[in-house]
Short mmCIF file of C-alpha atoms (C1' of nucleotides) in Angstrom, two decimals:
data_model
loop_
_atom_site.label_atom_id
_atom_site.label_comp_id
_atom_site.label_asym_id
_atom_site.label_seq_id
_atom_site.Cartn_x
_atom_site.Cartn_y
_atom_site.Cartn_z
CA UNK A 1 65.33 83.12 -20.69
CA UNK A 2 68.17 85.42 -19.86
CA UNK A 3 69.73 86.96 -22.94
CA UNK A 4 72.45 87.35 -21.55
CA UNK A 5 73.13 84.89 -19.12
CA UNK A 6 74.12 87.07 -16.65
CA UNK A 7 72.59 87.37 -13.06
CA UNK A 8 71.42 90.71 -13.67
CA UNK A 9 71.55 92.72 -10.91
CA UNK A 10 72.78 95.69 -12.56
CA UNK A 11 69.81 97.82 -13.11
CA UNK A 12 70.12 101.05 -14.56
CA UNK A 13 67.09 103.03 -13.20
CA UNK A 14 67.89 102.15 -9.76
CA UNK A 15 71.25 104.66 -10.21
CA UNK A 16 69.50 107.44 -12.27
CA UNK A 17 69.96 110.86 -10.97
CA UNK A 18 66.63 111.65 -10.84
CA UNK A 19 66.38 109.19 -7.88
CA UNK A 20 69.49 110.07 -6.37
CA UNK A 21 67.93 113.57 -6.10
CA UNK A 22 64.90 112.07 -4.17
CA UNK A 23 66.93 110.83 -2.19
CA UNK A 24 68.80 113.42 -1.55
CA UNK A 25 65.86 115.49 -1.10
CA UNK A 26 64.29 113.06 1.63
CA UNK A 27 67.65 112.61 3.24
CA UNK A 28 67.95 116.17 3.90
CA UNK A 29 64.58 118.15 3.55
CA UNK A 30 64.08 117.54 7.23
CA UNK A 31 64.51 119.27 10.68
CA UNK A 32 67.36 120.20 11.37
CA UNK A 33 69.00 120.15 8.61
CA UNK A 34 71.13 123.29 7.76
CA UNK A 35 74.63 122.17 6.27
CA UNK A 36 75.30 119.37 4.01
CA UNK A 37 78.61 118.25 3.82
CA UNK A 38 78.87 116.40 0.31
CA UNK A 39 80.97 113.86 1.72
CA UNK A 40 78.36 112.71 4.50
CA UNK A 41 75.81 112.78 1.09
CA UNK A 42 78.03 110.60 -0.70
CA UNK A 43 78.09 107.80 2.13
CA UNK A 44 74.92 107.84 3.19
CA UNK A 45 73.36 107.88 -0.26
CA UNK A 46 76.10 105.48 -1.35
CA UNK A 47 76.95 107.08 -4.41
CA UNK A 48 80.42 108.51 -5.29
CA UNK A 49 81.16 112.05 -5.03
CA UNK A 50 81.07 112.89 -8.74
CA UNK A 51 77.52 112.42 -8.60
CA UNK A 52 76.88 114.29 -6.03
CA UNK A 53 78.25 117.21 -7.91
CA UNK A 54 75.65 116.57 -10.20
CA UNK A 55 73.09 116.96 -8.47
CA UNK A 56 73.92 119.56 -6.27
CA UNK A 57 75.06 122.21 -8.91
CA UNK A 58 71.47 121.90 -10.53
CA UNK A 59 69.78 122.02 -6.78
CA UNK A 60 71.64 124.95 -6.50
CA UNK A 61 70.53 126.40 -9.34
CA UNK A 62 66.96 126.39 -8.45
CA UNK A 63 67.83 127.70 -5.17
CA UNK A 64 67.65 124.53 -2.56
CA UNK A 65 70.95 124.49 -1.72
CA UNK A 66 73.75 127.27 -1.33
CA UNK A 67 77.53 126.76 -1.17
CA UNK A 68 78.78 127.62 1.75
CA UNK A 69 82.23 126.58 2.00
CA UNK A 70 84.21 123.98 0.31
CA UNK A 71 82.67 120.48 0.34
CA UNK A 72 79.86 122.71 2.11
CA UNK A 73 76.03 123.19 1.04
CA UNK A 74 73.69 124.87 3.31
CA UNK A 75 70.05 123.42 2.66
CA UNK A 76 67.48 126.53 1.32
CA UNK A 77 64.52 123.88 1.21
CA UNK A 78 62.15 124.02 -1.48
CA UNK A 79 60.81 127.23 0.13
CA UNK A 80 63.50 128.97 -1.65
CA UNK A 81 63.01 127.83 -5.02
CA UNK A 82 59.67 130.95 -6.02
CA UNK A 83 62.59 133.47 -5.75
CA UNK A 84 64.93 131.41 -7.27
CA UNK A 85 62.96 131.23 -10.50
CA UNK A 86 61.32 134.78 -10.00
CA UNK A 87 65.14 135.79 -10.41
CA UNK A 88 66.22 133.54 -13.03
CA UNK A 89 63.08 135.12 -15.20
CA UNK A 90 64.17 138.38 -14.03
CA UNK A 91 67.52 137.94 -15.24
CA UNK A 92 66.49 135.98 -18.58
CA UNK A 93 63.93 138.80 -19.30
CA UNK A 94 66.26 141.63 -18.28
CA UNK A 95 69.71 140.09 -20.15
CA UNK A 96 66.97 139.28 -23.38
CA UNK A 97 64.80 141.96 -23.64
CA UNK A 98 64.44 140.76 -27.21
CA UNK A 99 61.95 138.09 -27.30
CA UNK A 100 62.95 135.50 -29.52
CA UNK A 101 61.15 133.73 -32.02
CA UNK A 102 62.47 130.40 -32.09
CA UNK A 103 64.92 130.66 -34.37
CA UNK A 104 67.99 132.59 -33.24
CA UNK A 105 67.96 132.54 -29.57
CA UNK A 106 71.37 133.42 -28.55
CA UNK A 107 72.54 132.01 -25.30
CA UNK A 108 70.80 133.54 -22.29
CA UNK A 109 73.31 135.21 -20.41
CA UNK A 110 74.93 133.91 -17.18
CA UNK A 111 75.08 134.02 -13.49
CA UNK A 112 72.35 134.65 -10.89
CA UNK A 113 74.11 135.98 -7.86
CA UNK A 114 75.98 139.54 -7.79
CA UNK A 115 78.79 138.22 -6.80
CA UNK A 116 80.75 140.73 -7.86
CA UNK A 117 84.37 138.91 -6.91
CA UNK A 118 85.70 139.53 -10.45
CA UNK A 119 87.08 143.00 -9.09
CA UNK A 120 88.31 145.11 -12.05
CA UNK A 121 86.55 145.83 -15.03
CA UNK A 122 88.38 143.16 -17.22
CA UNK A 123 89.88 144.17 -20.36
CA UNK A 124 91.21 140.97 -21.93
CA UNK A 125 88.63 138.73 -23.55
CA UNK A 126 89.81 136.32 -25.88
CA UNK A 127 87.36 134.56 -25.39
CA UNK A 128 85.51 133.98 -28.79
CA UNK A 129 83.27 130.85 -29.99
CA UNK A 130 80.70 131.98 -28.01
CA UNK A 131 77.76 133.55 -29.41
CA UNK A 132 76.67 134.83 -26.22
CA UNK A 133 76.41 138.87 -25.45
CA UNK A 134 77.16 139.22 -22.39
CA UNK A 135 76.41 142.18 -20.26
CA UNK A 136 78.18 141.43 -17.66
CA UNK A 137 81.67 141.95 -18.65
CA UNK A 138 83.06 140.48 -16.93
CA UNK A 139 83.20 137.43 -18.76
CA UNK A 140 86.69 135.97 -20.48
CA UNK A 141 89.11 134.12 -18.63
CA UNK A 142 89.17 130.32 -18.43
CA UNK A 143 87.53 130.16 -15.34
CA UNK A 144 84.46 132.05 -16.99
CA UNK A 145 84.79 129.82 -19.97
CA UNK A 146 84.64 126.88 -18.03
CA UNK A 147 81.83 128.32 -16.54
CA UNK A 148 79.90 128.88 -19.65
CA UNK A 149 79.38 125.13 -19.92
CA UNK A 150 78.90 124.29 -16.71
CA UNK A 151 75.80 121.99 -15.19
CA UNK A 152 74.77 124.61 -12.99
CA UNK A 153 74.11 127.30 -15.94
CA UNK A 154 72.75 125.34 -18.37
CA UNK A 155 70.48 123.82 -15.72
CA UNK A 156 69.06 128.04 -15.26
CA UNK A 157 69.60 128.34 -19.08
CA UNK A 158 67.27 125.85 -19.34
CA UNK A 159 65.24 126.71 -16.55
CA UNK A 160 64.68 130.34 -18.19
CA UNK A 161 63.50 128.81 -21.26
CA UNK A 162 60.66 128.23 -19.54
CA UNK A 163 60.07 131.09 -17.09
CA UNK A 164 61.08 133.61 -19.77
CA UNK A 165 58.43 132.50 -22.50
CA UNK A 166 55.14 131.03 -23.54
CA UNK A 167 56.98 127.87 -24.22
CA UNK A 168 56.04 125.13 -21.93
CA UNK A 169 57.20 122.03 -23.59
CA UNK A 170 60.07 121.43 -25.72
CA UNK A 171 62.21 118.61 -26.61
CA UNK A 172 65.96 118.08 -25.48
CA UNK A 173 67.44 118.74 -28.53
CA UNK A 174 65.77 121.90 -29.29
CA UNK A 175 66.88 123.28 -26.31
CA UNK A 176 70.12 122.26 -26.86
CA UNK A 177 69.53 124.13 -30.01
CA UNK A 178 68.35 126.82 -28.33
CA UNK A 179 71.06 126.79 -25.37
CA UNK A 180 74.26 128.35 -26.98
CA UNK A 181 73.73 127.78 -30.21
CA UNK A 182 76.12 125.33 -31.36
CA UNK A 183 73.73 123.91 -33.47
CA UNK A 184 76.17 122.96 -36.12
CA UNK A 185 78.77 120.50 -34.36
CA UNK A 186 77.16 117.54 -33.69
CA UNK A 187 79.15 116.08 -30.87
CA UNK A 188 78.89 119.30 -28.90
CA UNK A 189 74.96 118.95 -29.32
CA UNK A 190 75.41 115.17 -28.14
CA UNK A 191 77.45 116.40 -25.13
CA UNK A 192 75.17 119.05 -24.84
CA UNK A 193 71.94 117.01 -25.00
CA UNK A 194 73.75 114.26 -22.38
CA UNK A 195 74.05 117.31 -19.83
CA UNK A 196 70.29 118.13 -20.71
CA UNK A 197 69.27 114.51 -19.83
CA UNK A 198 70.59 115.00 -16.57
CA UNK A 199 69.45 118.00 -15.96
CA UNK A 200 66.08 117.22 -16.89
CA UNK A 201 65.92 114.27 -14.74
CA UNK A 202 66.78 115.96 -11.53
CA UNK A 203 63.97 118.51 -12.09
CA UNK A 204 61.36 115.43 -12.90
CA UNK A 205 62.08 114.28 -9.93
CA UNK A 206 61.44 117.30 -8.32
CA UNK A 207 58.52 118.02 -10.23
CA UNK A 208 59.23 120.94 -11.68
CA UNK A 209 58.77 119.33 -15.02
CA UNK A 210 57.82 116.16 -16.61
CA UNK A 211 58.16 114.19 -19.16
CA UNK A 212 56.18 114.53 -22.48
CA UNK A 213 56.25 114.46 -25.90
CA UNK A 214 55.78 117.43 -28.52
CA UNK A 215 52.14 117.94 -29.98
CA UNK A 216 53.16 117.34 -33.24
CA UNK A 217 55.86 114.61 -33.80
CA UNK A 218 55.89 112.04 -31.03
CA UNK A 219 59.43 113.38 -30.13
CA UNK A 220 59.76 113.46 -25.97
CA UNK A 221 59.90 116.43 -24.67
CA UNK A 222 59.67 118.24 -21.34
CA UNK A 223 56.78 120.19 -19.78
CA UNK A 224 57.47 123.08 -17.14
CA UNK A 225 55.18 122.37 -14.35
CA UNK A 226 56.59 124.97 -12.02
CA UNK A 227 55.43 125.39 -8.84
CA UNK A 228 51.80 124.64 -9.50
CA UNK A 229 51.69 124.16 -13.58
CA UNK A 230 49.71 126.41 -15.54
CA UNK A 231 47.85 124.12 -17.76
CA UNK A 232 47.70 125.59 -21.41
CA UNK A 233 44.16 124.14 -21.52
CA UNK A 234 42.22 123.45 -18.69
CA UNK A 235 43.55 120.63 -16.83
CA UNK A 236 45.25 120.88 -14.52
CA UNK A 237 46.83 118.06 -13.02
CA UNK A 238 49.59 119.88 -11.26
CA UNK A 239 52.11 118.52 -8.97
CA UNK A 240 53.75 120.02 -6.44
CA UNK A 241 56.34 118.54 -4.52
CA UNK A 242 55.84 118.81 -0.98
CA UNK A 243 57.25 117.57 2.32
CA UNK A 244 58.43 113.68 2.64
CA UNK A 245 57.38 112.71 6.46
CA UNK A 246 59.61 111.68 8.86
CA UNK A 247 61.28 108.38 7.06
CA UNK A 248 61.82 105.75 9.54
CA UNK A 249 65.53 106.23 9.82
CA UNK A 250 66.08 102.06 11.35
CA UNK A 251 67.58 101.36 7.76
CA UNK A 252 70.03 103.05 6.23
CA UNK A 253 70.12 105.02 3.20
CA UNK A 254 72.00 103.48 0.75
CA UNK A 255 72.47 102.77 -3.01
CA UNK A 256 75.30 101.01 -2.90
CA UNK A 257 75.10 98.09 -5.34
CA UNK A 258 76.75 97.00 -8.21
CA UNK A 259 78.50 98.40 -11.55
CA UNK A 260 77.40 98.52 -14.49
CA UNK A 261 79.21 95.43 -15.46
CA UNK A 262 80.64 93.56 -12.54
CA UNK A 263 78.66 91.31 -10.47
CA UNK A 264 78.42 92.50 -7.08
CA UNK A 265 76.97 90.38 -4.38
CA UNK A 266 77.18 92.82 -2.12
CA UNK A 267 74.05 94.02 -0.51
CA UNK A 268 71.35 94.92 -2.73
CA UNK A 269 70.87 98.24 -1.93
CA UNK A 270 67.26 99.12 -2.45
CA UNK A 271 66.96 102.26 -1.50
CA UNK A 272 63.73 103.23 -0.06
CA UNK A 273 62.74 106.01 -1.74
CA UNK A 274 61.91 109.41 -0.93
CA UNK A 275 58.32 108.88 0.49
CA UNK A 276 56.68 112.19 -1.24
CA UNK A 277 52.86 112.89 -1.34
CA UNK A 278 52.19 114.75 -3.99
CA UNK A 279 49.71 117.60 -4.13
CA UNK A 280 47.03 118.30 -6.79
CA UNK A 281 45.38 121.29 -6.18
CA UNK A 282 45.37 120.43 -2.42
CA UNK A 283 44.59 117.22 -2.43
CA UNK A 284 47.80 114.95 -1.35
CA UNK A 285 47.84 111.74 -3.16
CA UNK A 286 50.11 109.15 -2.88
CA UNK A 287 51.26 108.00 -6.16
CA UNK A 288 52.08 104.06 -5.01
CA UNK A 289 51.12 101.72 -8.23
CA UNK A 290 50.02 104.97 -10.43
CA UNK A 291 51.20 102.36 -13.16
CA UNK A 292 48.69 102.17 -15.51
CA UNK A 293 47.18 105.75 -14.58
CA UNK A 294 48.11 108.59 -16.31
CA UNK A 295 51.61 107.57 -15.85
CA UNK A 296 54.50 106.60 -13.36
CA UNK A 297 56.65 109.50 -12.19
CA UNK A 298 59.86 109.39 -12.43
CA UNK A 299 60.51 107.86 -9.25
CA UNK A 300 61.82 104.81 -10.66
CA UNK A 301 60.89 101.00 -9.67
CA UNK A 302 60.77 100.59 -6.10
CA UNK A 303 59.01 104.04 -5.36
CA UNK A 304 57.17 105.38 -2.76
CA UNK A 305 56.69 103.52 -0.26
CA UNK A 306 52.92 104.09 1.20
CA UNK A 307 53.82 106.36 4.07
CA UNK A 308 50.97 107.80 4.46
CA UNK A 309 49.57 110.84 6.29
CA UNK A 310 47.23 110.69 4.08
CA UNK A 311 44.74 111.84 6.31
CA UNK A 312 45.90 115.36 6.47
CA UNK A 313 43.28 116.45 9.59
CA UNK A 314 46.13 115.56 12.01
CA UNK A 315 48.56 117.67 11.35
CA UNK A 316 47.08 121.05 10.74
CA UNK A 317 49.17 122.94 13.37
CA UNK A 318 47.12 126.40 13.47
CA UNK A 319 50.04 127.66 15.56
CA UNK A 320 52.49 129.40 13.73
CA UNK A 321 50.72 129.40 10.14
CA UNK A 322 51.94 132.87 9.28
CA UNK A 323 49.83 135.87 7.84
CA UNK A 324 50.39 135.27 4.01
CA UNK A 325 49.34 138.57 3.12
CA UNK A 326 51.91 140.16 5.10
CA UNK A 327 54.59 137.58 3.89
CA UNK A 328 53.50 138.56 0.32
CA UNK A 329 53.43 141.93 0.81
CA UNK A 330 56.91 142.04 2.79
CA UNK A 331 58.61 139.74 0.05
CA UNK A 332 56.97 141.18 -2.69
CA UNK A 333 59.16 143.08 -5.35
CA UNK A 334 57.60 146.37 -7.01
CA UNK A 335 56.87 145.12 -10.10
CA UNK A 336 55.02 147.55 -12.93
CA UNK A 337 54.51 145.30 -15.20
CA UNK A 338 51.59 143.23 -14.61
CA UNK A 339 52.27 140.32 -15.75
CA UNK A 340 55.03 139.49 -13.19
CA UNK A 341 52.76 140.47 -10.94
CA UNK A 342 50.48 137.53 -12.11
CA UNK A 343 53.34 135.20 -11.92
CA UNK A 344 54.51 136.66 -8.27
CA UNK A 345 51.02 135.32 -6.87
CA UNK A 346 51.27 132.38 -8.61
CA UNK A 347 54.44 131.48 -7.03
CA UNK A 348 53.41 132.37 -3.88
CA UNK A 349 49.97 130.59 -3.99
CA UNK A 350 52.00 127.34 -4.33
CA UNK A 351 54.56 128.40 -2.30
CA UNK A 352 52.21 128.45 0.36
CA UNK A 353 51.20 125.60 0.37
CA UNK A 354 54.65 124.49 0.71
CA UNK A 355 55.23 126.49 3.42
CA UNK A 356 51.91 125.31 5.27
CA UNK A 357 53.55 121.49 4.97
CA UNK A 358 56.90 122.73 6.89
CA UNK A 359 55.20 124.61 9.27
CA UNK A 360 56.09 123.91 12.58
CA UNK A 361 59.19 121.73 11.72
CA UNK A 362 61.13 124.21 9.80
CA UNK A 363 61.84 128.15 9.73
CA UNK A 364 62.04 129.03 6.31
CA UNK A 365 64.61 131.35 5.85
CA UNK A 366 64.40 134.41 3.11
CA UNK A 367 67.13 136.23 3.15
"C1'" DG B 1 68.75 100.75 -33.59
"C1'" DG B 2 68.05 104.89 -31.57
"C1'" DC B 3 67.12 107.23 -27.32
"C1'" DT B 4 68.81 107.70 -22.52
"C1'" DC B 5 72.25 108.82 -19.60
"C1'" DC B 6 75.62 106.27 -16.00
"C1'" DC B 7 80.39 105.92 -15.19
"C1'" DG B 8 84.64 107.47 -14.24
"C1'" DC B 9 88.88 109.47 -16.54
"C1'" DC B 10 91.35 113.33 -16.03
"C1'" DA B 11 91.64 118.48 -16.64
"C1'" DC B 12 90.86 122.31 -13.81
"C1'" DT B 13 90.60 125.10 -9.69
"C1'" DG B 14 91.24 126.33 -5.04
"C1'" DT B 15 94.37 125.97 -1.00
"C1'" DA C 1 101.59 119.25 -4.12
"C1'" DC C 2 97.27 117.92 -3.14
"C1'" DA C 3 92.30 117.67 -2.64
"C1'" DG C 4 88.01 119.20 -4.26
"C1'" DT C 5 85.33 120.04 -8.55
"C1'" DG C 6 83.21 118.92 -12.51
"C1'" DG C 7 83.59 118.81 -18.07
"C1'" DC C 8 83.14 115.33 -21.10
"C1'" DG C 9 82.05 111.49 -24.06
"C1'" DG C 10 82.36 106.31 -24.42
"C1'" DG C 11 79.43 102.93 -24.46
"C1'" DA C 12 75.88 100.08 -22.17
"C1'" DG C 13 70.87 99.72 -20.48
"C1'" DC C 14 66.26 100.44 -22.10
"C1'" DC C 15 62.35 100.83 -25.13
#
DNA sequence: GGCTCCCGCCACTGT
DNA sequence: ACAGTGGCGGGAGCC
């Protein structure tokens, strides 16, 4: 029966990032909850620190956490993530003005934040091997070079892929391609591609993309949902992540189980996961046993529990539902161009609805 | 068998 | 010096 004999209780999915970051998210997207200390994450989602790393760089990225301080994140909430990615396409379009064509995309330049703590106007930069143009200048320096190929910017590298152009779904490998273009050296790609996998699992599981495969070849590939998905034809079976109830706290969070390779008796630390409801176009669903439906999110084995709310009449707190207009209008950038414009409602039509879920449990803050 | 991608070594970086 | 970060790629699950 076994193939191997073993008592397998090693299980790969259960320890994929993509379901640390649920949990993660449910741990924390809660009241309350303003600082994160990454050791408290590690214990209590009983995973080692490294991984934490992981997936807090790319959280950060997309604007749901902030450093604050060493060993330090301050929790932004999903609320934050419209401007994050209304920046990141500002940025990508700005740094890019030349739309590319496919082919020779050089390497979206870096860094979101003016953090402007590179005083001095720099004037040494050996740095070569990177095909990059950087307007900021303030590049060189190992510190910058580290940077470069860092989780955090490839994760908004990737991210403005997306944002930045009519692509919506593209395979790993061509936008590994397409992400400081290495193309030639084949264990960079590999390394590169590795990072990607992460990357892209953390934003499944946030649904800000899913899981695909190209039109044309069967390859997999990655579709940019976004904040509400804008279906190339018609359908639109958009997801938007949205927030987890209260979890019933008895039980404790925790992954801790075994190795890869050693048997561990040790508890068998089935995490509950991150109870989302998932939105399409309004309607919450709960995705329990969506096995043979249009397919299982990434949520892994022992998902969603059936917390329910489903009946969302109880809830609807008409206190404190802000005026959106006037949010729009007070948050809204001057854009000319029109089709940012577009995209600016867009964002805020989902992030509405977002914001209509944490209402009355959470201040968002917009800073 | 190739696609995924977890694990953890160890180089950096900040203090 | 030391602790916090996080590139990096070997190699094992998974399909």
């Amino acid at each position: 029966m076994e193939s191997s004999s073993r008592h397998h209780a090693y299980s790969r999915k259960q320890k994929s990032l993509g379901l640390l970051c649920s949990n993660f998210l449910s741990l924390y997207n809660r009241d309350g909850i303003n600082s994160i200390g990454l050791d408290d994450a590690a214990l209590r989602l009983g995973v080692e620190r490294r991984r934490i790393y992981d997936i807090v760089n790319v959280l950060e990225s997309v604007g749901v956490l902030a450093r604050k301080a060493k060993n330090q994140y301050s929790w932004k909430g999903f609320g934050a993530i419209p401007r994050a990615l209304q920046k990141l396409q500002e940025e990508g379009l700005r740094d890019n003005c030349n739309s590319f064509d496919g082919n020779d995309f050089t390497k979206i330049s870096d860094d979101e934040d003016d953090d402007e703590r590179f005083s001095g106007p720099n004037g040494s930069q050996n740095d070569k091997s990177n095909t990059s143009f950087n307007i900021k200048s303030s590049a060189s320096s190992r510190t910058e070079n580290r940077r470069e190929k860092s989780l955090a910017l490839l994760t908004q590298n990737f991210v403005k892929l997306f944002v930045c152009s009519s692509v919506d779904v593209i395979s790993l490998d061509e936008a590994a391609k397409l992400l400081l273009g290495d193309a030639h050296n084949s264990s960079i790609m590999r390394t590169k591609v590795r990072r990607l996998y992460d990357i892209a699992n953390v934003l499944s599981s946030m649904n800000l993309i899913e899981k695909t495969h190209t039109a044309d070849s069967r390859k997999p590939a990655f579709r940019w949902l976004g904040l509400g998905g804008r279906a190339k034809d018609g359908s639109t079976h958009n997801l938007i992540i949205n927030e987890s109830r209260k979890r019933s706290f008895g039980t404790d969070v925790t992954n801790i189980s075994f190795k890869r390779n050693k048997v561990d008796s040790s508890t068998n630390g089935q995490m509950k996961n991150a109870s989302f409801a998932h939105e399409i176009d309004g309607h919450s669903i709960l995705e329990q046993d969506s096995k043979d439906g249009l397919k299982s999110y990434q949520f892994g084995p022992f998902a969603p529990v059936t917390v329910a709310r489903v009946g969302n009449t109880e809830n609807n707190n008409p206190k404190r539902v802000h005026d959106w207009e006037s949010l729009a209008s007070t948050y809204r950038p001057h854009y000319q161009n029109q089709a940012l414009k577009d995209l600016f409602s867009h964002y805020m039509e989902a992030w509405k609805s977002w914001y209509s879920e944490v209402a009355g449990k959470k201040p968002i803050q917009i800073s």
